[in-house]
Short mmCIF file of C-alpha atoms in Angstrom, two decimals:
data_model
loop_
_atom_site.label_atom_id
_atom_site.label_comp_id
_atom_site.label_asym_id
_atom_site.label_seq_id
_atom_site.Cartn_x
_atom_site.Cartn_y
_atom_site.Cartn_z
CA MET P 1 0.00 0.00 0.00
CA LYS P 2 2.82 2.37 0.89
CA ARG P 3 4.58 1.64 -2.41
CA LEU P 4 1.35 2.35 -4.32
CA TRP P 5 1.06 5.72 -2.54
CA TYR P 6 4.65 6.63 -3.40
CA ASN P 7 4.13 5.62 -7.05
CA PHE P 8 0.97 7.72 -7.22
CA MET P 9 2.67 10.80 -5.73
CA TRP P 10 5.71 10.32 -7.98
CA ASN P 11 3.55 10.21 -11.11
CA LYS P 12 1.49 13.16 -9.91
CA ASN P 13 4.60 15.26 -9.24
CA ARG P 14 6.15 14.16 -12.53
CA MET P 15 3.05 15.55 -14.26
CA TYR P 16 3.53 18.83 -12.36
CA ILE P 17 7.18 19.06 -13.37
CA THR P 18 6.55 18.03 -17.01
CA GLU P 19 3.90 20.72 -17.37
CA LEU P 20 6.16 23.31 -15.74
CA LEU P 21 9.03 22.49 -18.10
CA PHE P 22 6.68 22.79 -21.06
CA LEU P 23 5.32 26.13 -19.86
CA LYS P 24 8.83 27.55 -19.39
CA LYS P 25 9.19 27.27 -23.17
CA VAL P 26 5.97 29.22 -23.73
CA LYS P 27 5.28 32.30 -21.62
CA ASN P 28 6.07 33.44 -18.09
CA ARG P 29 2.39 34.29 -17.65
CA ASP P 30 1.51 30.66 -18.26
CA ILE P 31 3.89 29.57 -15.49
CA LYS P 32 2.14 31.85 -13.01
CA GLU P 33 -1.29 30.62 -14.12
CA PHE P 34 -0.12 27.02 -13.64
CA MET P 35 1.18 27.76 -10.16
CA GLU P 36 -2.02 29.54 -9.14
CA ARG P 37 -4.12 26.69 -10.53
CA ASN P 38 -2.21 24.22 -8.38
CA GLY P 39 -2.17 26.40 -5.28
CA LEU P 40 1.52 27.30 -5.53
CA PHE P 41 1.44 30.86 -4.19
CA MET P 42 4.92 32.03 -3.24
CA LYS P 43 6.55 35.33 -2.37
CA VAL P 44 10.10 36.44 -1.60
CA LEU P 45 10.66 39.43 0.67
CA MET P 46 13.86 41.34 -0.11
CA PHE P 47 15.47 43.80 2.30
CA ASN P 48 17.46 46.71 0.88
CA GLY P 49 19.84 47.88 3.60
CA SER P 50 21.31 50.75 1.59
CA PRO P 51 20.68 54.38 2.53
CA LYS P 52 19.84 54.86 -1.16
CA ALA P 53 16.45 53.56 -2.24
CA LYS P 54 17.50 52.76 -5.80
CA GLY P 55 21.28 52.54 -5.77
CA CYS P 56 23.69 49.67 -6.37
CA THR P 57 22.16 47.27 -3.85
CA TYR P 58 18.69 47.86 -5.28
CA THR P 59 20.01 47.16 -8.77
CA ALA P 60 21.25 43.73 -7.66
CA LEU P 61 18.00 42.96 -5.83
CA GLU P 62 15.97 44.07 -8.83
CA GLU P 63 17.91 41.63 -11.02
CA MET P 64 17.04 38.81 -8.64
CA ALA P 65 13.41 39.93 -8.50
CA MET P 66 13.19 39.86 -12.29
CA VAL P 67 14.19 36.19 -12.43
CA LEU P 68 11.92 35.22 -9.53
CA ASN P 69 9.00 36.93 -11.26
CA GLU P 70 9.79 35.03 -14.44
CA GLU P 71 9.52 31.86 -12.35
CA GLY P 72 6.04 32.88 -11.20
CA ILE P 73 7.11 34.03 -7.73
CA ASP P 74 6.04 37.41 -6.34
CA THR P 75 8.64 39.72 -4.84
CA GLU P 76 8.75 42.83 -2.71
CA ILE P 77 11.80 44.99 -2.09
CA MET P 78 11.50 46.67 1.30
CA HIS P 79 13.81 49.65 1.78
CA ILE P 80 14.98 49.72 5.39
CA GLY P 81 18.21 51.70 5.01
CA ALA P 82 16.88 55.26 4.85
CA GLN P 83 16.11 55.66 8.56
CA PRO P 84 18.26 54.78 11.58
CA GLN P 85 17.26 51.31 12.81
CA GLY P 86 19.20 51.11 16.06
CA SER P 87 20.44 47.88 17.59
CA CYS P 88 18.77 45.29 19.77
CA MET P 89 18.85 46.52 23.38
CA GLY P 90 18.27 43.06 24.87
CA CYS P 91 15.44 44.53 26.93
CA GLY P 92 13.15 41.53 26.52
CA GLY P 93 10.18 43.73 25.68
CA CYS P 94 9.38 41.69 22.55
CA SER P 95 8.83 38.58 24.67
CA GLU P 96 5.99 40.40 26.45
CA THR P 97 4.40 42.27 23.54
CA GLY P 98 5.14 39.83 20.70
CA GLU P 99 6.99 42.48 18.69
CA CYS P 100 9.91 44.85 19.06
CA ILE P 101 8.76 47.63 21.39
CA TYR P 102 10.84 50.16 19.47
CA GLY P 103 8.60 49.70 16.42
CA GLY P 104 9.54 51.01 13.00
CA ALA P 105 10.63 48.94 10.03
CA VAL P 106 11.30 45.85 12.16
CA VAL P 107 7.65 45.53 13.19
CA GLU P 108 6.51 46.22 9.62
CA ALA P 109 8.92 43.59 8.28
CA ALA P 110 7.75 41.02 10.83
CA LYS P 111 4.19 41.37 9.52
CA LYS P 112 5.34 41.01 5.92
CA LEU P 113 7.43 37.94 6.80
CA GLN P 114 4.32 36.06 7.85
CA GLU P 115 3.21 36.06 4.21
CA ALA P 116 6.66 35.44 2.72
CA ASP P 117 8.16 32.10 1.69
CA GLY P 118 11.74 33.25 1.16
CA VAL P 119 13.99 36.12 2.23
CA VAL P 120 16.86 38.06 0.64
CA PHE P 121 19.17 40.40 2.55
CA GLY P 122 20.96 43.06 0.49
CA SER P 123 23.49 45.62 1.66
CA PRO P 124 26.23 47.96 0.49
CA VAL P 125 29.67 47.42 1.98
CA HIS P 126 30.62 50.00 4.60
CA TYR P 127 34.10 49.61 6.08
CA ALA P 128 34.21 45.91 5.12
CA SER P 129 30.87 45.39 6.86
CA VAL P 130 27.18 45.56 6.05
CA SER P 131 25.49 48.91 6.55
CA GLY P 132 24.92 49.83 10.17
CA ASN P 133 21.19 50.09 9.51
CA LEU P 134 20.95 46.56 8.12
CA MET P 135 23.01 45.16 10.98
CA GLY P 136 20.74 46.70 13.61
CA PHE P 137 17.66 45.74 11.63
CA MET P 138 18.73 42.09 11.31
CA HIS P 139 19.57 41.79 14.99
CA ARG P 140 16.27 43.29 16.13
CA LEU P 141 14.31 41.27 13.59
CA SER P 142 16.07 38.05 14.50
CA TRP P 143 15.39 38.44 18.20
CA SER P 144 11.83 39.76 18.06
CA ALA P 145 10.51 37.95 14.97
CA GLY P 146 12.80 34.96 14.49
CA LYS P 147 9.81 32.61 14.46
CA TYR P 148 8.76 34.15 11.13
CA LEU P 149 12.20 33.49 9.64
CA LYS P 150 12.47 29.82 10.59
CA TYR P 151 12.94 27.30 7.79
CA LYS P 152 12.46 29.90 5.05
CA PRO P 153 15.13 29.81 2.31
CA ALA P 154 17.40 32.85 2.47
CA ALA P 155 19.78 34.51 0.05
CA MET P 156 22.04 37.52 0.24
CA VAL P 157 23.92 39.99 -1.93
CA VAL P 158 26.29 42.86 -1.21
CA SER P 159 27.51 45.72 -3.39
CA ALA P 160 30.87 47.43 -3.19
CA ARG P 161 33.05 49.76 -5.15
CA ARG P 162 36.09 47.57 -4.61
CA ALA P 163 36.55 45.33 -1.54
CA GLY P 164 35.20 44.19 1.84
CA THR P 165 32.51 42.01 0.30
CA THR P 166 33.35 38.61 1.79
CA SER P 167 33.49 39.88 5.36
CA ALA P 168 30.14 41.64 4.84
CA LEU P 169 28.60 38.43 3.49
CA ASP P 170 29.88 36.55 6.51
CA GLU P 171 27.98 38.94 8.77
CA ILE P 172 24.69 38.47 6.92
CA ALA P 173 25.03 34.68 6.92
CA LYS P 174 24.95 34.60 10.73
CA ILE P 175 21.20 35.30 10.84
CA PRO P 176 19.99 32.49 8.51
CA GLU P 177 22.29 30.05 10.31
CA PHE P 178 20.46 30.86 13.54
CA HIS P 179 16.95 30.07 12.28
CA HIS P 180 17.20 26.79 10.32
CA MET P 181 17.12 28.76 7.05
CA PRO P 182 18.56 27.02 3.95
CA LEU P 183 21.08 29.48 2.49
CA ILE P 184 20.69 29.64 -1.29
CA ASN P 185 23.87 30.02 -3.31
CA GLY P 186 24.88 30.37 -6.93
CA ASN P 187 28.14 29.82 -8.76
CA TYR P 188 30.24 32.35 -6.81
CA TRP P 189 30.02 34.70 -3.85
CA PRO P 190 26.96 36.95 -4.22
CA MET P 191 28.42 40.37 -4.85
CA VAL P 192 28.24 43.15 -7.41
CA HIS P 193 30.72 45.97 -7.96
CA GLY P 194 30.34 49.62 -8.89
CA SER P 195 29.83 53.10 -7.54
CA THR P 196 26.56 53.70 -9.38
CA PRO P 197 23.67 51.57 -10.66
CA GLU P 198 25.05 52.08 -14.16
CA ASP P 199 28.37 50.58 -13.01
CA VAL P 200 26.60 47.57 -11.51
CA LYS P 201 24.75 46.96 -14.78
CA LYS P 202 28.17 46.58 -16.44
CA ASP P 203 29.20 43.92 -13.91
CA GLU P 204 28.09 41.01 -16.07
CA GLU P 205 29.52 38.34 -13.80
CA GLY P 206 28.00 39.81 -10.65
CA LEU P 207 24.55 40.06 -12.21
CA GLN P 208 24.83 36.53 -13.58
CA ILE P 209 25.59 35.28 -10.07
CA VAL P 210 22.49 36.90 -8.57
CA ARG P 211 20.34 35.57 -11.42
CA ASN P 212 21.61 32.06 -10.73
CA ILE P 213 20.81 32.51 -7.05
CA ALA P 214 17.29 33.63 -7.91
CA ARG P 215 16.72 30.55 -10.09
CA ASN P 216 18.00 28.31 -7.32
CA MET P 217 15.73 30.10 -4.85
CA ALA P 218 12.74 29.52 -7.14
CA TRP P 219 13.65 25.85 -7.52
CA ILE P 220 13.97 25.28 -3.77
CA LEU P 221 10.73 27.14 -3.03
CA LYS P 222 8.83 25.02 -5.56
CA CYS P 223 10.33 21.82 -4.15
CA ILE P 224 9.33 22.82 -0.63
CA GLU P 225 5.80 23.74 -1.72
CA LEU P 226 5.31 20.46 -3.60
CA GLY P 227 6.68 18.61 -0.60
CA LYS P 228 4.13 20.28 1.68
CA LYS P 229 1.34 19.28 -0.68
CA ASN P 230 2.49 15.69 -0.32
CA GLY P 231 2.75 15.73 3.46
CA MET P 232 6.47 16.49 3.65
CA GLU P 233 7.04 19.14 6.34
CA HIS P 234 10.29 20.51 7.71
CA PRO P 235 11.95 18.47 10.48
CA GLU P 236 11.27 19.37 14.09
CA PRO P 237 14.39 20.60 15.88
CA GLU P 238 15.70 19.09 19.06
CA THR P 239 15.13 20.95 22.31
CA PRO P 240 17.96 23.53 22.55
CA VAL P 241 20.85 22.64 24.81
CA ARG P 242 23.15 25.38 26.12
CA THR P 243 26.66 24.51 27.18
CA ASN P 244 28.42 27.28 29.07
CA PHE P 245 32.19 27.41 28.83
CA ILE P 246 32.51 28.81 32.33
CA ARG P 247 30.79 26.90 35.14
#
């Protein structure tokens, strides 16, 4: 009986995949119609940590959004870098109210995350680090709304004129690693270079990398959604154990 069920689900999913592959050769609109018909509604929330609303970081995020949209996945780029975000004060207020008591973009993002299936963090490089605003935003979001991040695929991209990119990426990666979030990669480190959006558009390799990441994100999101439809949920974590170095 179990084997019959697996054979049925395999054939059913093979029909899904065959139709998707066929539609990819036709029109992007058809892909979205197929996904809606089969209840595959997905959205990726993208955070722009640059002080500039439509600068280099936005250009990279927009390139990713374009590919995700082609794959039938909705996107939203939320600009959080224009206003000071502050850092987590460790006050514990969010544990009482259910949200960061300092409000602002963190509370707004937490609400949006409840409807999102994937997340992208984008930032310019400032002194070999992510922007101060994005750093504070991520820390506050992680602590007050981490439950809305859990198990959602995450990606990242940084923009720089010249250097400091890998250390900035390392900082962003710390948040997904804390919340069971699969980190989506491409064929190289996710970075673009340039001082202006026009410069970034000339970075052919950088833009190709973020497009590859977007395709991989779409693939993983579709696999997860099909898995859910077939009763495959994410694993339950073990009860956290804390080992102190000093006793």
